[in-house]
PDB file of C-alpha atoms and ligand atoms in Angstrom:
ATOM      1  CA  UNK A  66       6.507  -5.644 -17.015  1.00 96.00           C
ATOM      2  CA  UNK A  67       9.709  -4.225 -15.064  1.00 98.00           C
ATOM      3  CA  UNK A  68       9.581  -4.952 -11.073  1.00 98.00           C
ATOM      4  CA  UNK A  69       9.556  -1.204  -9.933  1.00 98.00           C
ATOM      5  CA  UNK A  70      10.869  -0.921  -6.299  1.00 98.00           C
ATOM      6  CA  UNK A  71       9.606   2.728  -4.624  1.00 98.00           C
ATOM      7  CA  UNK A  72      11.558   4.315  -1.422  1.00 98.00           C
ATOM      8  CA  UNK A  73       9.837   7.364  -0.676  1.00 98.00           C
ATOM      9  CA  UNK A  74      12.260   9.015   2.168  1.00 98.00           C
ATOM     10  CA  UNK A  75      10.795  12.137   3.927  1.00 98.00           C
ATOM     11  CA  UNK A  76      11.420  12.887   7.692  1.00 98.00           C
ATOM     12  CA  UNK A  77       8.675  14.953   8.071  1.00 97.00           C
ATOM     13  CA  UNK A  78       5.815  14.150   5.912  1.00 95.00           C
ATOM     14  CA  UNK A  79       3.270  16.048   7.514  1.00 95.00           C
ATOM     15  CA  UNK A  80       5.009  19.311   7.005  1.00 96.00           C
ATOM     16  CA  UNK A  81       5.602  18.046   3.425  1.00 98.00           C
ATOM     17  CA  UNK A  82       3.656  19.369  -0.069  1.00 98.00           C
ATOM     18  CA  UNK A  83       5.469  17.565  -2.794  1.00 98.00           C
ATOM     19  CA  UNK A  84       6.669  14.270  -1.484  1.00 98.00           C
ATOM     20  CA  UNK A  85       3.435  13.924  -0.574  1.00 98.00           C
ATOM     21  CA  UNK A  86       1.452  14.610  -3.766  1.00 98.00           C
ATOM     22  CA  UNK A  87       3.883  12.637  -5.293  1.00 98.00           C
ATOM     23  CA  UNK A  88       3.378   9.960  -2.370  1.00 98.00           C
ATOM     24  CA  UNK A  89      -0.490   9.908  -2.836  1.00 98.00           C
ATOM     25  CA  UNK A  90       0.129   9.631  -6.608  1.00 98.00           C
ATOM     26  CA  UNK A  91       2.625   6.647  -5.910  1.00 98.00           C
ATOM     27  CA  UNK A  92       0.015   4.606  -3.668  1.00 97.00           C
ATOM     28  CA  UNK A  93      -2.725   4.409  -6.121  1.00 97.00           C
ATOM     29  CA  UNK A  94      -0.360   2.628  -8.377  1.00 98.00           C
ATOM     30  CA  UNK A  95      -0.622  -1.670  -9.119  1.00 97.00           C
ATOM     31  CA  UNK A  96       2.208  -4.124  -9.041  1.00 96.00           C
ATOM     32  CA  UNK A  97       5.104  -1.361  -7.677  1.00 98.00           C
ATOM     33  CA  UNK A  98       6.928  -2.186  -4.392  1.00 98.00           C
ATOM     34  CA  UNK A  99       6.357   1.114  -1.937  1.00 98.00           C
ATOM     35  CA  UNK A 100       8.720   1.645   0.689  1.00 98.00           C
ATOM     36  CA  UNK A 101       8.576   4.469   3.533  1.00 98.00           C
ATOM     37  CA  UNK A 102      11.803   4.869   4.372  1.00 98.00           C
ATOM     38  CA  UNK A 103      11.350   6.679   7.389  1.00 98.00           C
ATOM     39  CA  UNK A 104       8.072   5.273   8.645  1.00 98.00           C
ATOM     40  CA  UNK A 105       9.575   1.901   8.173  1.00 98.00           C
ATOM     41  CA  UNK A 106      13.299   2.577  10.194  1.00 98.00           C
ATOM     42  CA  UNK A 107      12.432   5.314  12.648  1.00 98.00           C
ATOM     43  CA  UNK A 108      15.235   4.465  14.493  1.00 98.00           C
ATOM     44  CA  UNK A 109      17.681   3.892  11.599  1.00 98.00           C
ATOM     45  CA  UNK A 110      17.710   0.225  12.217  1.00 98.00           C
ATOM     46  CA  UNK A 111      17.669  -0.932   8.562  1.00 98.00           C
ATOM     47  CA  UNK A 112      17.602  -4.322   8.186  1.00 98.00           C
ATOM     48  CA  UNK A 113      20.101  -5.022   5.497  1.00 98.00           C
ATOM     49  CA  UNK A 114      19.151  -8.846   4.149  1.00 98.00           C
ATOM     50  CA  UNK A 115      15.765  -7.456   3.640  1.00 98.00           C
ATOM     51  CA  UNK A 116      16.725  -4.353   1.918  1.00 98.00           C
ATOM     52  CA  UNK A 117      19.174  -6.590   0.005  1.00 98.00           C
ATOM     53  CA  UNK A 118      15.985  -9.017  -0.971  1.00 98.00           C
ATOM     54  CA  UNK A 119      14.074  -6.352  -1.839  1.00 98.00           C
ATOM     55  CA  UNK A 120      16.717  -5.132  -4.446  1.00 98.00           C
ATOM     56  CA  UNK A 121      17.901  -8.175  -5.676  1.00 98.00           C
ATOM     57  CA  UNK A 122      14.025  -8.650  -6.521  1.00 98.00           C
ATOM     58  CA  UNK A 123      13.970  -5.630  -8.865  1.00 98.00           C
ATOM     59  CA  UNK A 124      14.894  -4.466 -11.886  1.00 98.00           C
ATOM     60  CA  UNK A 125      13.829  -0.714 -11.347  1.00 98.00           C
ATOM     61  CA  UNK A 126      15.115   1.311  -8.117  1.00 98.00           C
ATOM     62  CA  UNK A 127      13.211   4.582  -7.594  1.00 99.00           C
ATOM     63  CA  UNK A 128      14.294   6.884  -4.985  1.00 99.00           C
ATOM     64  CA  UNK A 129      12.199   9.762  -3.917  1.00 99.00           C
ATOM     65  CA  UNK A 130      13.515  12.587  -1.508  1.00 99.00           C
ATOM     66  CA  UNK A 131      13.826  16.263  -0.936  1.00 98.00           C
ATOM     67  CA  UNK A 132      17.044  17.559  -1.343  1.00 98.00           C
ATOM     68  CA  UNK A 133      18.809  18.271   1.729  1.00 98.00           C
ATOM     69  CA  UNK A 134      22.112  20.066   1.905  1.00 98.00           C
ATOM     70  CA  UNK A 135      22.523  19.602  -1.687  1.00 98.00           C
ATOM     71  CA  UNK A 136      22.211  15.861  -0.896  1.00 98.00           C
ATOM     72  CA  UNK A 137      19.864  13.207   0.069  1.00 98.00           C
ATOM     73  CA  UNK A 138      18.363  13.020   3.511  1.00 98.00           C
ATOM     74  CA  UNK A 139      20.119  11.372   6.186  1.00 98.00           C
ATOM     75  CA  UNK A 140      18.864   7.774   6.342  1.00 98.00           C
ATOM     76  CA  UNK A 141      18.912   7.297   2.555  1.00 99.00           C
ATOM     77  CA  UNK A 142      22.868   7.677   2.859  1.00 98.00           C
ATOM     78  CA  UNK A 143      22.483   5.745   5.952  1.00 98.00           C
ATOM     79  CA  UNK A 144      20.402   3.000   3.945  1.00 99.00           C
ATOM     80  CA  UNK A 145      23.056   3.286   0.910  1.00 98.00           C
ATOM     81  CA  UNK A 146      26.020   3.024   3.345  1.00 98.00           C
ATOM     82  CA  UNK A 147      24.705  -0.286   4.949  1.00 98.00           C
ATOM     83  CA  UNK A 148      22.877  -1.655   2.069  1.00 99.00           C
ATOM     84  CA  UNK A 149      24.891  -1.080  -1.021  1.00 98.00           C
ATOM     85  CA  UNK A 150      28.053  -3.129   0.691  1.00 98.00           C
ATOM     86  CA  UNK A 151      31.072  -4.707  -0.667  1.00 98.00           C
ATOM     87  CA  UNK A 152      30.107  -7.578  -2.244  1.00 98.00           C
ATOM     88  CA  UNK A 153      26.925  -6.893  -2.849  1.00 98.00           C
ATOM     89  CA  UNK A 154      26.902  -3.757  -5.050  1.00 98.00           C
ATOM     90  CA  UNK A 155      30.527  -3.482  -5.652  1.00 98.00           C
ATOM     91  CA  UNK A 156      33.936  -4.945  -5.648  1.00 98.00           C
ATOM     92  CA  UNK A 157      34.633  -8.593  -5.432  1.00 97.00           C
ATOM     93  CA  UNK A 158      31.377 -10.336  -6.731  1.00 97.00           C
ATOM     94  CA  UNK A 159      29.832  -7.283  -5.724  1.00 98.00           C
ATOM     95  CA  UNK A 160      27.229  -7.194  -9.073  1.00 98.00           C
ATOM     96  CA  UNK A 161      24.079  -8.035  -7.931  1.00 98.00           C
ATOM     97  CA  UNK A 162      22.640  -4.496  -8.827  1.00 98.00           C
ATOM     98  CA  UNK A 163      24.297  -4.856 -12.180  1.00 98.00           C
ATOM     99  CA  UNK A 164      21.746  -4.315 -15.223  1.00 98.00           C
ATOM    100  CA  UNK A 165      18.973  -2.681 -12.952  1.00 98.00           C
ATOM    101  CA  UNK A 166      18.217   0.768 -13.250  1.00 98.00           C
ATOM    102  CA  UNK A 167      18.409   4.121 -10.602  1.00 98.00           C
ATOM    103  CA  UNK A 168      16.003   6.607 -10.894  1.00 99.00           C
ATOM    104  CA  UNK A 169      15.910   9.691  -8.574  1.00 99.00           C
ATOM    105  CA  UNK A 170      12.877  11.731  -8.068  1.00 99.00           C
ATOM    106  CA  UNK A 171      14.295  14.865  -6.207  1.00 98.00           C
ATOM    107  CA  UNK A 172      12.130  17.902  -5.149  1.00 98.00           C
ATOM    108  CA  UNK A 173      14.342  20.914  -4.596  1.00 98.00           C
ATOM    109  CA  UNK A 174      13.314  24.609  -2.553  1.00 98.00           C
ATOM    110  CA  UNK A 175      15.224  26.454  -4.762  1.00 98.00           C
ATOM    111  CA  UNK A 176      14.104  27.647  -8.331  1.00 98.00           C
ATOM    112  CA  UNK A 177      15.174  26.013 -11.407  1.00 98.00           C
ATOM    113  CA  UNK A 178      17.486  29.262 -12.405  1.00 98.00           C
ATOM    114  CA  UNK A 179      19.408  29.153  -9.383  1.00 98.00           C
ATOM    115  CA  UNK A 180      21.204  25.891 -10.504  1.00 98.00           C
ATOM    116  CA  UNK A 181      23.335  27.045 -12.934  1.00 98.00           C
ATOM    117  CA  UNK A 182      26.653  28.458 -12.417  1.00 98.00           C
ATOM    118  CA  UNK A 183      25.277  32.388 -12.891  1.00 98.00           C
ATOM    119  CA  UNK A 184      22.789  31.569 -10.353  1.00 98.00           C
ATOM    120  CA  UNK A 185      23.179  31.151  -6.439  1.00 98.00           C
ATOM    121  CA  UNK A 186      22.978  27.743  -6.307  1.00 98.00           C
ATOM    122  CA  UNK A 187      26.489  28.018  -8.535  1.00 98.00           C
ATOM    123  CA  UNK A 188      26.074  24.457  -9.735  1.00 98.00           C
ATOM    124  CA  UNK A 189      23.891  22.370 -11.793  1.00 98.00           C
ATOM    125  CA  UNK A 190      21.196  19.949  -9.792  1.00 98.00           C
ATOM    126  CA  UNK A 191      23.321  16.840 -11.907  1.00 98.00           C
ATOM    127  CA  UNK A 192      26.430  18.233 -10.411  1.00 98.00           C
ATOM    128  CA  UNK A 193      24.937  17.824  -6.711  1.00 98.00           C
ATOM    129  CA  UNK A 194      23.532  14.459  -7.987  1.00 98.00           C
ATOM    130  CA  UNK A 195      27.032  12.855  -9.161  1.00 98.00           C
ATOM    131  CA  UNK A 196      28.131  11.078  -6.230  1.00 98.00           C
ATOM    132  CA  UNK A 197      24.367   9.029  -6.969  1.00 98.00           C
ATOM    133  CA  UNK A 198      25.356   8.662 -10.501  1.00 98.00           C
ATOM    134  CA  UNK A 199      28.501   7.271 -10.033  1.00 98.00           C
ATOM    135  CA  UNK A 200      27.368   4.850  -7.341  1.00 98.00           C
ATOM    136  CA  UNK A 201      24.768   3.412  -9.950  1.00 98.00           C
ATOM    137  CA  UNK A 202      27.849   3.403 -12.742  1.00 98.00           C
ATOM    138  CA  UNK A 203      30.173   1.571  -9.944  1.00 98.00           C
ATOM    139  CA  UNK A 204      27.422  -0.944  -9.400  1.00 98.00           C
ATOM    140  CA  UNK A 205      26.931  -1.579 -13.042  1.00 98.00           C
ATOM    141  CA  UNK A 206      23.456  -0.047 -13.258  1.00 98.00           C
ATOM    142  CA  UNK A 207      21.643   1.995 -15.578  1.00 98.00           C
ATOM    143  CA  UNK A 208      21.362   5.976 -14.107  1.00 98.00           C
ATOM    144  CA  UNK A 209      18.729   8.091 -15.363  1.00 98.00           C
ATOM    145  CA  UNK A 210      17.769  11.571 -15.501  1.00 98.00           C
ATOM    146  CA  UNK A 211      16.351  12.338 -11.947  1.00 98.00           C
ATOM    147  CA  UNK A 212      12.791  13.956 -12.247  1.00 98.00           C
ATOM    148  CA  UNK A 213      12.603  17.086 -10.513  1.00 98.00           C
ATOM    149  CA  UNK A 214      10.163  19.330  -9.309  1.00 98.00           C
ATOM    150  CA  UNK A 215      12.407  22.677  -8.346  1.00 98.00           C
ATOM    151  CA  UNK A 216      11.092  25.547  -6.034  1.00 98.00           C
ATOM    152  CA  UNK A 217       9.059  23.091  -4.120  1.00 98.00           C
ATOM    153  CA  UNK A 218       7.869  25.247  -1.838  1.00 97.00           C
ATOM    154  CA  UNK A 219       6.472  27.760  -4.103  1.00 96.00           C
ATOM    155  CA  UNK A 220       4.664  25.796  -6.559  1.00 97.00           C
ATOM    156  CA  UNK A 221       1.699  23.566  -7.014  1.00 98.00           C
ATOM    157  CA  UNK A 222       2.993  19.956  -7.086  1.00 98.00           C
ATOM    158  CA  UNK A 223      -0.532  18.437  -9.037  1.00 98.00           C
ATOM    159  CA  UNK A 224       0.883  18.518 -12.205  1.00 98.00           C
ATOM    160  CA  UNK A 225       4.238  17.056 -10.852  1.00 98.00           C
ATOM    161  CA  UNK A 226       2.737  14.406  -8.724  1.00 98.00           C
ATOM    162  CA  UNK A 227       0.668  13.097 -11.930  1.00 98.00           C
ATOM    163  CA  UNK A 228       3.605  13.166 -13.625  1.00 98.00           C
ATOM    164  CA  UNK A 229       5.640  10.696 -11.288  1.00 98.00           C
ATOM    165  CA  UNK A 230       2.394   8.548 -11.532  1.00 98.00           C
ATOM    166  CA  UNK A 231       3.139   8.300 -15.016  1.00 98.00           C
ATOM    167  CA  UNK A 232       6.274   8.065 -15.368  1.00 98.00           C
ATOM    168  CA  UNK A 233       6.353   5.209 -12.655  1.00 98.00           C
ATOM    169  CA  UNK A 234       3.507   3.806 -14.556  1.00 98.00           C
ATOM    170  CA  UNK A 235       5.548   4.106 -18.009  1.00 98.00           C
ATOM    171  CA  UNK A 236       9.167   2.212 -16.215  1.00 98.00           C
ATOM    172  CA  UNK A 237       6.350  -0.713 -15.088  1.00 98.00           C
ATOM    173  CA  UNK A 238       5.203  -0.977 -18.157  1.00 98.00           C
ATOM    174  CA  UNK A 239       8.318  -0.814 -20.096  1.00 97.00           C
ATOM    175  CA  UNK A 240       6.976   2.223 -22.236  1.00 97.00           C
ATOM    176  CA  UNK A 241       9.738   4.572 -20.968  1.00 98.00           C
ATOM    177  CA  UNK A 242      12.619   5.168 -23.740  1.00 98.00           C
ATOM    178  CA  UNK A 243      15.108   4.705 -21.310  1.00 97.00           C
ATOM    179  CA  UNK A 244      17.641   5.828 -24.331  1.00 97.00           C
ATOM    180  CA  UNK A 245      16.334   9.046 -23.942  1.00 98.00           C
ATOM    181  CA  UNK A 246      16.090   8.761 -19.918  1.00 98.00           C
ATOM    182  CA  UNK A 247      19.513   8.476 -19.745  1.00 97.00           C
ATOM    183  CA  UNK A 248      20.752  11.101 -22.155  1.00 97.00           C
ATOM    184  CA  UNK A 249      18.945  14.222 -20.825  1.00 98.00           C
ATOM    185  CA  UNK A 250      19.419  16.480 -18.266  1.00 98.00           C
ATOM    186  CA  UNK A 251      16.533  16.169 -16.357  1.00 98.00           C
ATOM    187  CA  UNK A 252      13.091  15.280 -16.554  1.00 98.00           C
ATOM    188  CA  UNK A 253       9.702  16.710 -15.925  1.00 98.00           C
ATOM    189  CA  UNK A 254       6.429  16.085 -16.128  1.00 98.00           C
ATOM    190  CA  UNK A 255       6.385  17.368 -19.289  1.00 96.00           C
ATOM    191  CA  UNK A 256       9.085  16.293 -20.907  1.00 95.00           C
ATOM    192  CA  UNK A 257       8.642  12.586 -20.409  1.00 98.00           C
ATOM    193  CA  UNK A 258      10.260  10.630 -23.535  1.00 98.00           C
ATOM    194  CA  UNK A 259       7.408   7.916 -23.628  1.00 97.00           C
ATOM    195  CA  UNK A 260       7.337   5.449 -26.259  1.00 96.00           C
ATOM    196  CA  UNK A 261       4.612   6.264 -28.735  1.00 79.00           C
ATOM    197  CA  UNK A 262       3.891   9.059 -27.599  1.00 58.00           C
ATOM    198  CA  UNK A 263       6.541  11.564 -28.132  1.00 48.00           C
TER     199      UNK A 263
HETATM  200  C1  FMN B 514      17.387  20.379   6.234  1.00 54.05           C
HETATM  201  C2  FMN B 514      16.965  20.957   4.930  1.00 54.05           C
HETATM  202  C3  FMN B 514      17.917  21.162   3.939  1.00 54.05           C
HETATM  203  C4  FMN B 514      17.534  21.652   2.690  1.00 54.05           C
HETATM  204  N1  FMN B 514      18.492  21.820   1.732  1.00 54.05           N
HETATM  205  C5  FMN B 514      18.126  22.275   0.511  1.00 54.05           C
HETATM  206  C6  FMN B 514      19.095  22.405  -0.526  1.00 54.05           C
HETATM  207  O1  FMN B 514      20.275  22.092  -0.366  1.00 54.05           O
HETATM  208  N2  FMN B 514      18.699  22.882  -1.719  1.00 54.05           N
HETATM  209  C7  FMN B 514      17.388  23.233  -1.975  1.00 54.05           C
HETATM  210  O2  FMN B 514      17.096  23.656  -3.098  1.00 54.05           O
HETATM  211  N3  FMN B 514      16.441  23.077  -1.008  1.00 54.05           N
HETATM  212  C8  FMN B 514      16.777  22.617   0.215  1.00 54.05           C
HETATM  213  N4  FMN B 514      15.835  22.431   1.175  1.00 54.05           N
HETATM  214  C9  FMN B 514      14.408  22.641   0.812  1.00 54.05           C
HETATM  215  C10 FMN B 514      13.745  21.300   0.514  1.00 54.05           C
HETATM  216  O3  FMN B 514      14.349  20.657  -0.574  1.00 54.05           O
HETATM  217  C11 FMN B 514      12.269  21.521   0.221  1.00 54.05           C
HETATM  218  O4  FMN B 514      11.713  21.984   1.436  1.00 54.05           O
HETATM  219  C12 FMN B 514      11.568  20.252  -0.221  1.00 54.05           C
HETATM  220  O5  FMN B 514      12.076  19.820  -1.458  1.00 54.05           O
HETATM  221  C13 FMN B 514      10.082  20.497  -0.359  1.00 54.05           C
HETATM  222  O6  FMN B 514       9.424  19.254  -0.508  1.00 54.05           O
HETATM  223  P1  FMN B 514       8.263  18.835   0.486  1.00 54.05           P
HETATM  224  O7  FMN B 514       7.118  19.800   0.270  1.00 54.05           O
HETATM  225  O8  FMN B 514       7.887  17.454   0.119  1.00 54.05           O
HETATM  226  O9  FMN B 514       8.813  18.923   1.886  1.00 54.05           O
HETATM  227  C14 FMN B 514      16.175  21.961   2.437  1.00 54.05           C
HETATM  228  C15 FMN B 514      15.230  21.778   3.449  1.00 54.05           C
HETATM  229  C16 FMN B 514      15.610  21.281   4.677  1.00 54.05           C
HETATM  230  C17 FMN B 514      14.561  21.089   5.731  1.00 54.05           C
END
């Protein structure tokens, strides 16, 4: 079994559809370490030996958020600015992330067509998501696909949210071809590359 590590980082869940689902989804899970970003540093006092523990004691980092900006919300950067520190995830004996893996789990309001450079968005969603993907290649860590569920705000997240339960369920239990994870574009709840299964 893989020690899965969960942020779920939302600053307003109670306006919120998909985080949520997925949230719900999430907490009915066994042996997966669930953090609430937000509910746990309101006041963006992050505790950085304890965020480094928690890391340290995984070898699976999910991150779950709503795109914001074309980004991550604020106290996620705030938590990777503090948290991912010289030394620690980078530069001189900075490898202790090295060999874990980075998974993103991004809900987006617009629709799937508009990322693409003929639609408004201009840019692919992995364009957006580089700047993550590079962080987990400077640290030495496995970066996969990020599972998205596009034009959140128009669509029924079920399917979606069962789909993160699964796929959370699959990097536990090491049934995930991570291969395949890392290859692809992006993934969805139906095009999950699980190991005896597709
Ligand atoms: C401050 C803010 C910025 C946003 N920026 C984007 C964006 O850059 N691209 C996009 O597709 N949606 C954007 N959205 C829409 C959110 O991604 C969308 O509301 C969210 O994914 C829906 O998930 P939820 O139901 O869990 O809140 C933004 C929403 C807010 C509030």
């Amino acid at each position: 079994m893989a020690r899965l590590l969960h942020y779920a980082a939302h600053p307003a869940p109670s306006s919120s559809q998909a985080n949520r689902a997925m949230l719900r989804v999430v907490r009915g899970l066994e042996g997966i370490t669930q953090v609430d970003l937000y509910a746990e540093y309101p006041r963006y006092d992050i505790d950085i030996a304890e965020e480094q523990a928690r890391l340290l004691a995984h070898d699976v980092i999910v991150l779950q958020f709503p795109l914001f900006w074309y980004s991550c919300p604020a106290l996620v950067k705030e938590w990777l600015d503090l948290v991912w520190e010289h030394g620690f995830a980078y530069g001189q004996g900075g490898d202790k992330l090295k060999g874990k893996t980075l998974l993103l789990a991004v809900t987006t309001g617009g629709p799937q067509e508009a990322y693409s450079a003929e639609g408004y968005q201009h840019f692919e969603l992995r364009t957006f998501l580089t700047p993550f993907e590079q962080t987990a290649r400077l640290a030495q860590m496995r970066f996969l696909a990020p599972y998205v569920f596009h034009g959140a705000l128009k669509r029924d997240p079920a399917a979606h949210a069962l789909g993160f339960g699964t796929l959370l369920g699959a990097l536990r239990d090491e049934r995930l071809d991570l291969r395949a994870a890392e290859t692809t574009d992006i993934l969805t709840h139906d095009t999950l590359p699980l190991i005896g299964i597709n």
